[in-house]
Structure formats: C-alpha cells, structure tokens
PDB file of N, CA and C in Angstrom:
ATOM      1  N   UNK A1137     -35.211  53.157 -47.056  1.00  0.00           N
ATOM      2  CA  UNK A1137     -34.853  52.007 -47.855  1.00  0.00           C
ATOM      3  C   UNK A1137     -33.368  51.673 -47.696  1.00  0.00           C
ATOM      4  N   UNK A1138     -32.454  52.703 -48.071  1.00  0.00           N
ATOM      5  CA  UNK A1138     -30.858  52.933 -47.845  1.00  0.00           C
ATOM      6  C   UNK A1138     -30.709  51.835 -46.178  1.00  0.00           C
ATOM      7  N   UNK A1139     -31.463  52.744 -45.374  1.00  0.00           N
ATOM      8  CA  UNK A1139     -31.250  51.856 -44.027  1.00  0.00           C
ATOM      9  C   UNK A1139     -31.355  50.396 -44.023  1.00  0.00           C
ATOM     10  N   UNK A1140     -32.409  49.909 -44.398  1.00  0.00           N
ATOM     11  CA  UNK A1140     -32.673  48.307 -44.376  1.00  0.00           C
ATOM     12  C   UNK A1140     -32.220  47.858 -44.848  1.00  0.00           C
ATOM     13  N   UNK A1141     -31.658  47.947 -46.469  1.00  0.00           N
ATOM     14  CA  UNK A1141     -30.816  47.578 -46.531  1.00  0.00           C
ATOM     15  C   UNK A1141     -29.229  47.368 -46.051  1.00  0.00           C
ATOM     16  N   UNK A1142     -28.840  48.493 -45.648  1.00  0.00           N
ATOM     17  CA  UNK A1142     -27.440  48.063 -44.477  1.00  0.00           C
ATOM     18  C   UNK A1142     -27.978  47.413 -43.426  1.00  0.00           C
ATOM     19  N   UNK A1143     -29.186  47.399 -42.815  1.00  0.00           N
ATOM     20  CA  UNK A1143     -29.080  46.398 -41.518  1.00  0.00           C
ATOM     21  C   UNK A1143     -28.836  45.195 -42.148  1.00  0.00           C
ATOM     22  N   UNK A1144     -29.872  44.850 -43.658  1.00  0.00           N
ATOM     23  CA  UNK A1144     -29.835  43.349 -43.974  1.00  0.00           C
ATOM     24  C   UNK A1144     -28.572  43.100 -44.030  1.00  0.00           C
ATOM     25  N   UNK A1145     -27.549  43.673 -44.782  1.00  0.00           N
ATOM     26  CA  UNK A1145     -25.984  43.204 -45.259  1.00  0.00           C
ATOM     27  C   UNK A1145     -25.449  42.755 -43.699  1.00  0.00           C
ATOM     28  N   UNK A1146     -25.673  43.917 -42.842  1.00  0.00           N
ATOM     29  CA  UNK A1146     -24.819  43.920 -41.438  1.00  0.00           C
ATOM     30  C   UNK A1146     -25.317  42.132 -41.108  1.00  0.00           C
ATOM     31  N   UNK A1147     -26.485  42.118 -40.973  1.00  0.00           N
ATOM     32  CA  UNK A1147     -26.966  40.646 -40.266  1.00  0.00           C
ATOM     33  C   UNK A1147     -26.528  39.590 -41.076  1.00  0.00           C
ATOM     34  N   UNK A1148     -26.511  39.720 -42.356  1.00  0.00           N
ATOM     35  CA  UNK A1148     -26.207  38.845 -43.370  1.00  0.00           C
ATOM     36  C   UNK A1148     -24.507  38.214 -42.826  1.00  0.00           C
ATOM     37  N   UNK A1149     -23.603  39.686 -43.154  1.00  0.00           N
ATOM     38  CA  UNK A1149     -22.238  39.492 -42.628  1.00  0.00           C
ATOM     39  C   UNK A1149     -22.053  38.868 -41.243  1.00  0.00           C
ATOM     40  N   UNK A1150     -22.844  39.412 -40.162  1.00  0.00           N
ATOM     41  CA  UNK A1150     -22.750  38.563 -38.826  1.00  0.00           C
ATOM     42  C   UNK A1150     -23.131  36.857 -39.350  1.00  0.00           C
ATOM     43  N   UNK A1151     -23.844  36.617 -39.801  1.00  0.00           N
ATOM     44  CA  UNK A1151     -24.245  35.593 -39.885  1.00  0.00           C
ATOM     45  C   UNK A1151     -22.754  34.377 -40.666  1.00  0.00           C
ATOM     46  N   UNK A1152     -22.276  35.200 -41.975  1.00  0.00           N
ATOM     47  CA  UNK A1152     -21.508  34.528 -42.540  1.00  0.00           C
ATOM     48  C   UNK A1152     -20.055  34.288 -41.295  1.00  0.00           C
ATOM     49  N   UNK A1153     -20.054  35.358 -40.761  1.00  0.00           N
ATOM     50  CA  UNK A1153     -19.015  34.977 -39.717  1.00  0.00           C
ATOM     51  C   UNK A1153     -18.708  34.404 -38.761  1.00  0.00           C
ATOM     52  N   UNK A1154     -20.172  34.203 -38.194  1.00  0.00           N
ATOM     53  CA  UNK A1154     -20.467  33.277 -36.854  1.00  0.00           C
ATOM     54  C   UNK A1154     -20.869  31.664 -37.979  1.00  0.00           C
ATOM     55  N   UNK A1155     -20.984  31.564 -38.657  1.00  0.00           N
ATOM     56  CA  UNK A1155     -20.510  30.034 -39.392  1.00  0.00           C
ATOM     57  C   UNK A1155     -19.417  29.847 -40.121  1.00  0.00           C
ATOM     58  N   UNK A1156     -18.507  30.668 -40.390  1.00  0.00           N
ATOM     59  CA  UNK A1156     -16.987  30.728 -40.681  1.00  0.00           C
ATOM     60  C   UNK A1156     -16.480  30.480 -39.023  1.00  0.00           C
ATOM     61  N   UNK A1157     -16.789  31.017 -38.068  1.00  0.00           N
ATOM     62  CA  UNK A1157     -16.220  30.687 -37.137  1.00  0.00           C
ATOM     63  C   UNK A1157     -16.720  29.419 -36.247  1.00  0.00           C
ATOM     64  N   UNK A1158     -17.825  29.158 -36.584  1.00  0.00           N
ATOM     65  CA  UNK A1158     -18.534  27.573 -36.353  1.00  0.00           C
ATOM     66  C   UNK A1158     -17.768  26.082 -37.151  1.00  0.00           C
ATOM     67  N   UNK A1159     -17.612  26.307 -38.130  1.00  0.00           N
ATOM     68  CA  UNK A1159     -16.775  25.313 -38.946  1.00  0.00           C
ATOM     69  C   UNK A1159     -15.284  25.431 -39.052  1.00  0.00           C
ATOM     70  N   UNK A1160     -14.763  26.533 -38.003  1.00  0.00           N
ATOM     71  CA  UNK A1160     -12.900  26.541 -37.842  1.00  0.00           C
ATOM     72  C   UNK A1160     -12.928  25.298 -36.437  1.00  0.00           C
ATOM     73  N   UNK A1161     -13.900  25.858 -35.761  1.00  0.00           N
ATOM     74  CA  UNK A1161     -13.965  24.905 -34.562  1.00  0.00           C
ATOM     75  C   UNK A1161     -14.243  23.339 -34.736  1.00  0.00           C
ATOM     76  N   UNK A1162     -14.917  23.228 -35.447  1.00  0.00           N
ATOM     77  CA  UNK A1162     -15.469  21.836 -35.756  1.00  0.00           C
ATOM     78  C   UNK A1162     -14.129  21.346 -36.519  1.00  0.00           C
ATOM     79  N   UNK A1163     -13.375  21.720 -37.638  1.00  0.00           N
ATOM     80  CA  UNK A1163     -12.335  21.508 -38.406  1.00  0.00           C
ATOM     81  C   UNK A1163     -10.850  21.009 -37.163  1.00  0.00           C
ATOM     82  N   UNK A1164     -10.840  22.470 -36.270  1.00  0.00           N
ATOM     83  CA  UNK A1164     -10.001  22.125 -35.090  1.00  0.00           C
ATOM     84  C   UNK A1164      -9.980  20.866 -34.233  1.00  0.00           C
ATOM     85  N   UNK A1165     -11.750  20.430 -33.781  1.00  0.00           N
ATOM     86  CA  UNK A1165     -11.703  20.008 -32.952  1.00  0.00           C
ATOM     87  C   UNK A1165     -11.774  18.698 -33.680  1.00  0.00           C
ATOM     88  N   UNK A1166     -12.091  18.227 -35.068  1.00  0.00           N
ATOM     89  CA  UNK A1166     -11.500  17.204 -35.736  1.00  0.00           C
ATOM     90  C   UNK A1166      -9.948  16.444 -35.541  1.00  0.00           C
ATOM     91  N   UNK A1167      -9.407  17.470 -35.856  1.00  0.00           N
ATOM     92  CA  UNK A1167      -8.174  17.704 -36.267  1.00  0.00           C
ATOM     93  C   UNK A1167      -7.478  17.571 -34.966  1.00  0.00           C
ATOM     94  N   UNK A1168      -7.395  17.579 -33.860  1.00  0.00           N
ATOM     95  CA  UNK A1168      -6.691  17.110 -32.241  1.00  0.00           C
ATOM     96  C   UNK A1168      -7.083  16.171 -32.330  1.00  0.00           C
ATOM     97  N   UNK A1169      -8.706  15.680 -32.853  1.00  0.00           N
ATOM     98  CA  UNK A1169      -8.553  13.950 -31.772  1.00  0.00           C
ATOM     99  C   UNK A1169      -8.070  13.378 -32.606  1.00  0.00           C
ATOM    100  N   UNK A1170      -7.990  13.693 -34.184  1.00  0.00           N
ATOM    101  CA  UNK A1170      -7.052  12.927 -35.041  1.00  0.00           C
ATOM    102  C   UNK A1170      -5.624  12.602 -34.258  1.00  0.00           C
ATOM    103  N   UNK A1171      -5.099  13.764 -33.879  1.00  0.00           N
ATOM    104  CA  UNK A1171      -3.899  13.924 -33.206  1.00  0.00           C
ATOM    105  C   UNK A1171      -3.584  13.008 -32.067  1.00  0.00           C
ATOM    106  N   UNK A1172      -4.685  13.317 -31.147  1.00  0.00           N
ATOM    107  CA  UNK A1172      -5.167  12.562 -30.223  1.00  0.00           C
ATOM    108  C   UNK A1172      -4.617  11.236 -30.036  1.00  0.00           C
ATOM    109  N   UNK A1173      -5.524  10.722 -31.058  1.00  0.00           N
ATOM    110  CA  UNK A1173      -5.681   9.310 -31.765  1.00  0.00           C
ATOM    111  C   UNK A1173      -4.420   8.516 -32.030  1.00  0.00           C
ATOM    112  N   UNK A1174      -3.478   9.512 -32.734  1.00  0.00           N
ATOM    113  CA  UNK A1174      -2.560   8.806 -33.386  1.00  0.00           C
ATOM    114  C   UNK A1174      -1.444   8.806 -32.658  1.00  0.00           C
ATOM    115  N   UNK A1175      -1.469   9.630 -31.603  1.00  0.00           N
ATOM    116  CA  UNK A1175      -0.610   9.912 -30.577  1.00  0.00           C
ATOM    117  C   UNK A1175      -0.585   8.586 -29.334  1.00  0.00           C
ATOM    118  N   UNK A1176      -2.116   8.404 -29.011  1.00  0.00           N
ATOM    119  CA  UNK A1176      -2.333   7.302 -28.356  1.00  0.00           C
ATOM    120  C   UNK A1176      -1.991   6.232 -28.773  1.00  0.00           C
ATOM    121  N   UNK A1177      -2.359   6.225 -29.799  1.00  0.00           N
ATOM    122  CA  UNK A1177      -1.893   4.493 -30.834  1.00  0.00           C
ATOM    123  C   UNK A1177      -0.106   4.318 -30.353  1.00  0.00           C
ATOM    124  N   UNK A1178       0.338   5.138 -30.646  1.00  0.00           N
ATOM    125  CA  UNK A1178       1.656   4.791 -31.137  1.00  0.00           C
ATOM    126  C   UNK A1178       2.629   4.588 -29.743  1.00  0.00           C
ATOM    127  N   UNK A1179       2.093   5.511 -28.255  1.00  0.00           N
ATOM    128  CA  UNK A1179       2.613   5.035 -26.941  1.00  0.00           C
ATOM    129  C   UNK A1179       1.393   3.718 -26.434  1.00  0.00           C
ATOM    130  N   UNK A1180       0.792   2.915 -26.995  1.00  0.00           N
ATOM    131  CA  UNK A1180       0.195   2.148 -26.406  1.00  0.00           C
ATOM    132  C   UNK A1180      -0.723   2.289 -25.158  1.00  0.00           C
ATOM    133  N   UNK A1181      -1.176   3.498 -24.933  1.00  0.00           N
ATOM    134  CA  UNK A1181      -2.198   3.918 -23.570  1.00  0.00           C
ATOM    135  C   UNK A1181      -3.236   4.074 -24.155  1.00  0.00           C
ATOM    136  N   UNK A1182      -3.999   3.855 -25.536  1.00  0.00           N
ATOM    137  CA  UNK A1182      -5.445   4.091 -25.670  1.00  0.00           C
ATOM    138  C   UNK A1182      -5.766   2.655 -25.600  1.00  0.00           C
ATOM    139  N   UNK A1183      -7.032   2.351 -24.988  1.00  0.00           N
ATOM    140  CA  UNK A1183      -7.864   1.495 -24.882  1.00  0.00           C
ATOM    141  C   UNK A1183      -8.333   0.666 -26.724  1.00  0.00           C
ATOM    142  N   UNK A1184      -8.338  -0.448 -26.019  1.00  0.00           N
ATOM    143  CA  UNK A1184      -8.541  -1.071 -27.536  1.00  0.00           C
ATOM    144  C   UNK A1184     -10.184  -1.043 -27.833  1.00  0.00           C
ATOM    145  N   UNK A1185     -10.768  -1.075 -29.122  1.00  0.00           N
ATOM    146  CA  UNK A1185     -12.282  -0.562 -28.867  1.00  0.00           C
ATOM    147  C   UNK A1185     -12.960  -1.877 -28.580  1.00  0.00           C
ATOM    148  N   UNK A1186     -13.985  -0.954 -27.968  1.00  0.00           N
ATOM    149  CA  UNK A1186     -15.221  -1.985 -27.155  1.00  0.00           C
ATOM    150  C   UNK A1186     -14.416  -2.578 -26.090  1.00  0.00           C
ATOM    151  N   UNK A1187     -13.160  -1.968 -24.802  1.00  0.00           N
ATOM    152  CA  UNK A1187     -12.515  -2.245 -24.014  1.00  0.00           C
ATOM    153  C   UNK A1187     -12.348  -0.649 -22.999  1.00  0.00           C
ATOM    154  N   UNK A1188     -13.550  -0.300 -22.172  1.00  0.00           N
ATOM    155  CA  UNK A1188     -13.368   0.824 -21.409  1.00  0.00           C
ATOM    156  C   UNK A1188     -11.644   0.714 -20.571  1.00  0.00           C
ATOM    157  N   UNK A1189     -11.307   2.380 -20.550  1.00  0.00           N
ATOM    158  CA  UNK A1189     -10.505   2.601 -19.875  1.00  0.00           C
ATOM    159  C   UNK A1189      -9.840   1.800 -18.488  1.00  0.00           C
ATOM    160  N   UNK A1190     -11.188   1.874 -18.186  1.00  0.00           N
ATOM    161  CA  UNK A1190     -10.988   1.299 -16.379  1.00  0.00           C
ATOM    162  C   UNK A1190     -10.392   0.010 -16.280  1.00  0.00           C
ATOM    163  N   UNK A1191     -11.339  -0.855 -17.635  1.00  0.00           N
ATOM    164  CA  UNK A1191     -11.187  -1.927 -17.639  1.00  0.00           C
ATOM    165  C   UNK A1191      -9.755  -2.489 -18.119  1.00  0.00           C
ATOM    166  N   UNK A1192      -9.038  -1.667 -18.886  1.00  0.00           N
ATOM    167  CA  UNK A1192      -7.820  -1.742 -19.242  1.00  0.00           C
ATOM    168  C   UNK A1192      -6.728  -1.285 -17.777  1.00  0.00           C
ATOM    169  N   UNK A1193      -6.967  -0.259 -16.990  1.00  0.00           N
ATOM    170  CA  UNK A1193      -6.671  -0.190 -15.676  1.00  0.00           C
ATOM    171  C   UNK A1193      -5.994  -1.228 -14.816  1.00  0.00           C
ATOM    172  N   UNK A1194      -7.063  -2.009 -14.575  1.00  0.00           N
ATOM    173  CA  UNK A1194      -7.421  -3.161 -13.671  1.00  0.00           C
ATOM    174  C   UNK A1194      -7.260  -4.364 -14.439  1.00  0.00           C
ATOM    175  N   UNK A1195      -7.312  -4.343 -15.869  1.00  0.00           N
ATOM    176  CA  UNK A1195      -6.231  -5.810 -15.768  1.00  0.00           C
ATOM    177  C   UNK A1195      -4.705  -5.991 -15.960  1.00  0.00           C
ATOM    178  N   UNK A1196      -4.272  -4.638 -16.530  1.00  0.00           N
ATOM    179  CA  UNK A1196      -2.585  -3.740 -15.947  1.00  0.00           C
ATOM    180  C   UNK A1196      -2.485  -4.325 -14.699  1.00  0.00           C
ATOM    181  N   UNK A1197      -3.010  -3.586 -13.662  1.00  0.00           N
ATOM    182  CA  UNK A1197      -2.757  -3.615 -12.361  1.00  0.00           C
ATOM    183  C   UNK A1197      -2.129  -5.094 -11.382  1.00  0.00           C
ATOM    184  N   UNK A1198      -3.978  -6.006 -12.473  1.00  0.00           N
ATOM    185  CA  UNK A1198      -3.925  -7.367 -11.945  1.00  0.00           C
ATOM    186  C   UNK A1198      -2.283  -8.565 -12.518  1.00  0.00           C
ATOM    187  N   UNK A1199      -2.236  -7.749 -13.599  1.00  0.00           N
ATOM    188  CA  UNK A1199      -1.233  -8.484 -14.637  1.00  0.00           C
ATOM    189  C   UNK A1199      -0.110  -7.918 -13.770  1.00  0.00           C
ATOM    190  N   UNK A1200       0.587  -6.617 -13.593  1.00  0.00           N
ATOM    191  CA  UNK A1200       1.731  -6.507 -12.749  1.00  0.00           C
ATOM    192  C   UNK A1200       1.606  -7.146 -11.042  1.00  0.00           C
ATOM    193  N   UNK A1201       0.810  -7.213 -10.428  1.00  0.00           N
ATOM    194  CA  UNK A1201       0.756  -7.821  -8.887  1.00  0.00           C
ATOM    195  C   UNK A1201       0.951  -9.158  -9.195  1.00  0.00           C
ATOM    196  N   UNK A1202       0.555  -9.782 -10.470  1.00  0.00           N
ATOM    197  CA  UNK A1202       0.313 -11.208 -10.634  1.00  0.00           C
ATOM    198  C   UNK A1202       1.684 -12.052 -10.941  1.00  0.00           C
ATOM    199  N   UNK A1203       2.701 -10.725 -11.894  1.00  0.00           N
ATOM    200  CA  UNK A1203       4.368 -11.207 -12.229  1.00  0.00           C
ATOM    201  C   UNK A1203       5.279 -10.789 -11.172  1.00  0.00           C
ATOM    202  N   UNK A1204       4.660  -9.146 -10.949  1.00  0.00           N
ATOM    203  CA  UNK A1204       5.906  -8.892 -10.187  1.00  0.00           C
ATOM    204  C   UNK A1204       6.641  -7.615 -10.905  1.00  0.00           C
ATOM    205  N   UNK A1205       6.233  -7.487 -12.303  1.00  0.00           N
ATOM    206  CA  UNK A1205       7.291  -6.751 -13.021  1.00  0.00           C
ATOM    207  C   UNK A1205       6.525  -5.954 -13.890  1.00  0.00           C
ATOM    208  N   UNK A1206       7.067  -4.692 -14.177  1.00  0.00           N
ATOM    209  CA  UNK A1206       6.280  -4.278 -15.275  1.00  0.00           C
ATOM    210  C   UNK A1206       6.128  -4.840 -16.597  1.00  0.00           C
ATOM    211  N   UNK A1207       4.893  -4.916 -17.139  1.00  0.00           N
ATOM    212  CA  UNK A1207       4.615  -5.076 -18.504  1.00  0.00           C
ATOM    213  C   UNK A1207       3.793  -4.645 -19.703  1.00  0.00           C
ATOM    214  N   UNK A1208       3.665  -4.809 -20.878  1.00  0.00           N
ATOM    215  CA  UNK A1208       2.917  -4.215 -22.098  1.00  0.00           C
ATOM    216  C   UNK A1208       1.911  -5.217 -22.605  1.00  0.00           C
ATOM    217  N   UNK A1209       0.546  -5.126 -22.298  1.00  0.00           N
ATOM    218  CA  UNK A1209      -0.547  -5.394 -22.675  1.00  0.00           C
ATOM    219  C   UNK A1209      -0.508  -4.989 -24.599  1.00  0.00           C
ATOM    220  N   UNK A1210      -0.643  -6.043 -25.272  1.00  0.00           N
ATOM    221  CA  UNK A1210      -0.727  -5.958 -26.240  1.00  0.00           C
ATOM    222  C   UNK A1210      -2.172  -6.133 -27.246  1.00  0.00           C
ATOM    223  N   UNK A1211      -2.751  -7.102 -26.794  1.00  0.00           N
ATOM    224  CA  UNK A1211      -3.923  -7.364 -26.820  1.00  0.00           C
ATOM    225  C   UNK A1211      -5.034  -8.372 -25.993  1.00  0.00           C
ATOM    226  N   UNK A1212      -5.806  -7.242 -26.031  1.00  0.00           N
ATOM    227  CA  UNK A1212      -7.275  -7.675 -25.482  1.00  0.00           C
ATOM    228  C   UNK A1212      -8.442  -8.070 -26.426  1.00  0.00           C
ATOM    229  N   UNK A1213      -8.657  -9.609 -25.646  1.00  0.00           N
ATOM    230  CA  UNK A1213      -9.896 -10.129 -26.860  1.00  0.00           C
ATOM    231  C   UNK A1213     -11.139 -10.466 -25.712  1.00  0.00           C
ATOM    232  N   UNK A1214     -11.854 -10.053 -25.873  1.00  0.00           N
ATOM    233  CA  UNK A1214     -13.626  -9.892 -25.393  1.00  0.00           C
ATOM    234  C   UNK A1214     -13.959 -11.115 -25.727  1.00  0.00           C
ATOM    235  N   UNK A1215     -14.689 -11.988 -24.368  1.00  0.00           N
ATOM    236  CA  UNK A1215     -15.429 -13.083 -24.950  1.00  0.00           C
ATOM    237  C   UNK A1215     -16.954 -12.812 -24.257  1.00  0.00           C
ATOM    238  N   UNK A1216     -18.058 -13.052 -25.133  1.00  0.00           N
ATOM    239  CA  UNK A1216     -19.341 -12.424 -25.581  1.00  0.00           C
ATOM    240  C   UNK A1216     -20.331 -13.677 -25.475  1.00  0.00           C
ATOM    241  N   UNK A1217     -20.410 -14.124 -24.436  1.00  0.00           N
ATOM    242  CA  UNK A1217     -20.906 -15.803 -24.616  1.00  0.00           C
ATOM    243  C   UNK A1217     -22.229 -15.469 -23.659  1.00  0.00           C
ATOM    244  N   UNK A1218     -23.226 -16.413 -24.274  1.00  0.00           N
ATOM    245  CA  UNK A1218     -25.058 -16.281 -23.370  1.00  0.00           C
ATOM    246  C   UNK A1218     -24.429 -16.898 -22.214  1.00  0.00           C
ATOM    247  N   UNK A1219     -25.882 -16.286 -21.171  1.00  0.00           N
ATOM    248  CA  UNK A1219     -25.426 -16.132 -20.056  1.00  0.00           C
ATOM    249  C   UNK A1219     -25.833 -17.763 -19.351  1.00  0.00           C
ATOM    250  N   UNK A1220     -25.930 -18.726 -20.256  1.00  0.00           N
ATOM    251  CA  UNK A1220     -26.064 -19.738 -19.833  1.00  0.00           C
ATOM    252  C   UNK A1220     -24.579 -20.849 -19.418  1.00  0.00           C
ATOM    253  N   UNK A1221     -23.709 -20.277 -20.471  1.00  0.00           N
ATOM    254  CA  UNK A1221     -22.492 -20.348 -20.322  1.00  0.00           C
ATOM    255  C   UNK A1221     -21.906 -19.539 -19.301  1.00  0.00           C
ATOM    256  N   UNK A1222     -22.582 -18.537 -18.926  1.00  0.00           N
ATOM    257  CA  UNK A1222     -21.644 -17.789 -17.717  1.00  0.00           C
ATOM    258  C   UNK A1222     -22.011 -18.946 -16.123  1.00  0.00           C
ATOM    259  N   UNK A1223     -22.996 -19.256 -16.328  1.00  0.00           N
ATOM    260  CA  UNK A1223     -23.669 -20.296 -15.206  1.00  0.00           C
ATOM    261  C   UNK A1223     -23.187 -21.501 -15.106  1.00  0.00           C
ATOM    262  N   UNK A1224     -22.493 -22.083 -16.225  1.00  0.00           N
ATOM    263  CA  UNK A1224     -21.916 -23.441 -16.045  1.00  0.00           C
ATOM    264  C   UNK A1224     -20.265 -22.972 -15.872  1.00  0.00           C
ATOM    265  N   UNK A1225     -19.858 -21.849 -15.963  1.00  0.00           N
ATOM    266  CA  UNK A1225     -18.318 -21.741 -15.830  1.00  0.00           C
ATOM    267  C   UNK A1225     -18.513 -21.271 -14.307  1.00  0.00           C
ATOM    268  N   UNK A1226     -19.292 -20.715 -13.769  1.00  0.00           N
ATOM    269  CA  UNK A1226     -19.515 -20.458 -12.410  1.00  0.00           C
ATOM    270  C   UNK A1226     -19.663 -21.710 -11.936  1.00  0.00           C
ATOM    271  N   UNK A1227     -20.525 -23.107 -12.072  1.00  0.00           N
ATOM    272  CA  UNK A1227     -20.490 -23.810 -11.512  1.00  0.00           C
ATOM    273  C   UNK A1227     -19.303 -24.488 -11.284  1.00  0.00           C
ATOM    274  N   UNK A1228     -18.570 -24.565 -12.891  1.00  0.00           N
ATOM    275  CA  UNK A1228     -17.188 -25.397 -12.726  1.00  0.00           C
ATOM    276  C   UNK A1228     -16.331 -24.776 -11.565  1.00  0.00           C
ATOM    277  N   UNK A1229     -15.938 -23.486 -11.631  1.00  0.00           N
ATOM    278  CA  UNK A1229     -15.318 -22.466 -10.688  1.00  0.00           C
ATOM    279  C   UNK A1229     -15.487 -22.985  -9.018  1.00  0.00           C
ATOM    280  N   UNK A1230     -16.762 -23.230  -8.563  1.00  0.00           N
ATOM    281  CA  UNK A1230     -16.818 -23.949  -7.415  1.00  0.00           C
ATOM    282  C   UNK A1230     -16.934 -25.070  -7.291  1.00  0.00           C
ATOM    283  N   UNK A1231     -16.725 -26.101  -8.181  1.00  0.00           N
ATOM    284  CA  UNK A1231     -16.246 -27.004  -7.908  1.00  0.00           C
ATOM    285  C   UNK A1231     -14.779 -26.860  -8.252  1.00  0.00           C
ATOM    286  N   UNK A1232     -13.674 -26.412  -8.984  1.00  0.00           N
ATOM    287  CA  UNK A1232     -12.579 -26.129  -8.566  1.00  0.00           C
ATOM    288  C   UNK A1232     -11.782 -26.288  -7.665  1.00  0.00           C
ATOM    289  N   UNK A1233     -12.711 -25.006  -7.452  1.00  0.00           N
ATOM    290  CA  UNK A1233     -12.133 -24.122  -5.710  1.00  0.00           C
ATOM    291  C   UNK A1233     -12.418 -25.154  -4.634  1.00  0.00           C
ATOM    292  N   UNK A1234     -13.843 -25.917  -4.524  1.00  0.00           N
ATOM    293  CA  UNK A1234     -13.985 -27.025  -3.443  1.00  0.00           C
ATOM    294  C   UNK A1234     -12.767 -27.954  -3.307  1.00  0.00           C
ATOM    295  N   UNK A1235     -12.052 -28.317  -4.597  1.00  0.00           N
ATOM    296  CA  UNK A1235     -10.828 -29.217  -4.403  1.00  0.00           C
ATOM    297  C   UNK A1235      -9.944 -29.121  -4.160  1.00  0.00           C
ATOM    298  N   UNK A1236      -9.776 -27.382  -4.361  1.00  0.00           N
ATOM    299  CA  UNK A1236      -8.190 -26.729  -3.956  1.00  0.00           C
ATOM    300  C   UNK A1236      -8.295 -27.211  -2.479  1.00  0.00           C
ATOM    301  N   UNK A1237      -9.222 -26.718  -1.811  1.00  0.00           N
ATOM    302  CA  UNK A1237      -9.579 -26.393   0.030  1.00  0.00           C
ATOM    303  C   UNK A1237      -9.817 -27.952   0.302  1.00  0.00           C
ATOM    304  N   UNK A1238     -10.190 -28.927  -0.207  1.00  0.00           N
ATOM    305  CA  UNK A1238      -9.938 -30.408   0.024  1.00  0.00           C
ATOM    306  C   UNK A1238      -8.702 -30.587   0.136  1.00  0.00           C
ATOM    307  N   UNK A1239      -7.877 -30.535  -0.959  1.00  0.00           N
ATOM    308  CA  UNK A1239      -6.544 -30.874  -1.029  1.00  0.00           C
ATOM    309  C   UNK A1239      -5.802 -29.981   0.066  1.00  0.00           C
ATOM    310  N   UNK A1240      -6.020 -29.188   0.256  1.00  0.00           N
ATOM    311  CA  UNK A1240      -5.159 -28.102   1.455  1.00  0.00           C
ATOM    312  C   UNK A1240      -4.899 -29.056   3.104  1.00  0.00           C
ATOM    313  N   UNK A1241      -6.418 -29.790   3.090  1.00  0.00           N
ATOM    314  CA  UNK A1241      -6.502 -30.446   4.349  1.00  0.00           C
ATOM    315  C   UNK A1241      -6.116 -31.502   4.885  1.00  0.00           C
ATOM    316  N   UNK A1242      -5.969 -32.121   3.847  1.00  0.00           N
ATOM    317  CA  UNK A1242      -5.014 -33.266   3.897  1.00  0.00           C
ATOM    318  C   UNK A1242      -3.635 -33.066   4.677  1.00  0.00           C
TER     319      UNK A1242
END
C-alpha cells in the first residue's frame, strides 16, 4: 500500500512539473513576440497587417529605383475591388500604353 502510494505522489509531482514547465514557456514565448512586436513597431520594419513581408519588399525596392534615394514607407492601403473592376483597369492600361507607343512614332 506504502508503495503505491509513493508511486502515485511521484507521478502526481512529475506531472505538476511538466505543466509548471509547460506554462513558463507559453508565458516566455508570449512575452518576446510582445517584445518582438513593439520593437518592430517603433524601427518601422514590421509589415502593416493584411500586407505580407515580400510584398512590403518589392514596393521598397520599386519606390527607391523609382526616386533614386532612400526612403520611409509610411503607409500602405490595400484596394479590394471585384474582379470586374480589375478587367476594365486592364483594359484602360492598354489603351494607355497603345498611345504612349503612338505618340513615340511620330
């Protein structure tokens, strides 16, 4: 009897310790991306939300080749429009472009 009972306590104690040490981690790993977070905010390199990384990348990139000079992206606004509107701004787009390459030939 003496015995089973110390195994129960022993398993009991493993148990309380492997979830004392389950919730230091979770608390930790809270607690950096807080850090994370606020760290990013404040040098301006985190992505603004619903704006992937890459995509913040590549319009940096396009924005410095395009001046010449370095600069600070301040904000990015998403436009979210049916794709029927993506079809008539494509059409306008080549007709555009047809007039640039008209006018060139002249």
């Amino acid at each position: 009897m003496r015995e089973t009972l110390s195994v129960a306590l022993l398993a009991f104690g493993v148990v309380i310790l492997a979830m004392g040490a389950l919730t230091a981690v979770v608390y930790l790993t809270r607690v950096a991306a807080r850090w994370s977070a606020a760290r990013g905010r404040g040098t301006g390199t985190a992505a603004p939300e619903g704006v992937e990384e890459e995509t913040l990348v590549l319009i940096s990139a396009a924005a410095y080749q395009a001046l010449r000079k370095p600069l600070r992206i301040h904000r990015i606004h998403l436009h979210r429009e049916p794709s029927a509107e993506t079809w008539s701004r494509a059409g306008r787009m080549d007709i555009l472009i047809s007039h640039q390459h008209v006018g060139r030939h002249q």
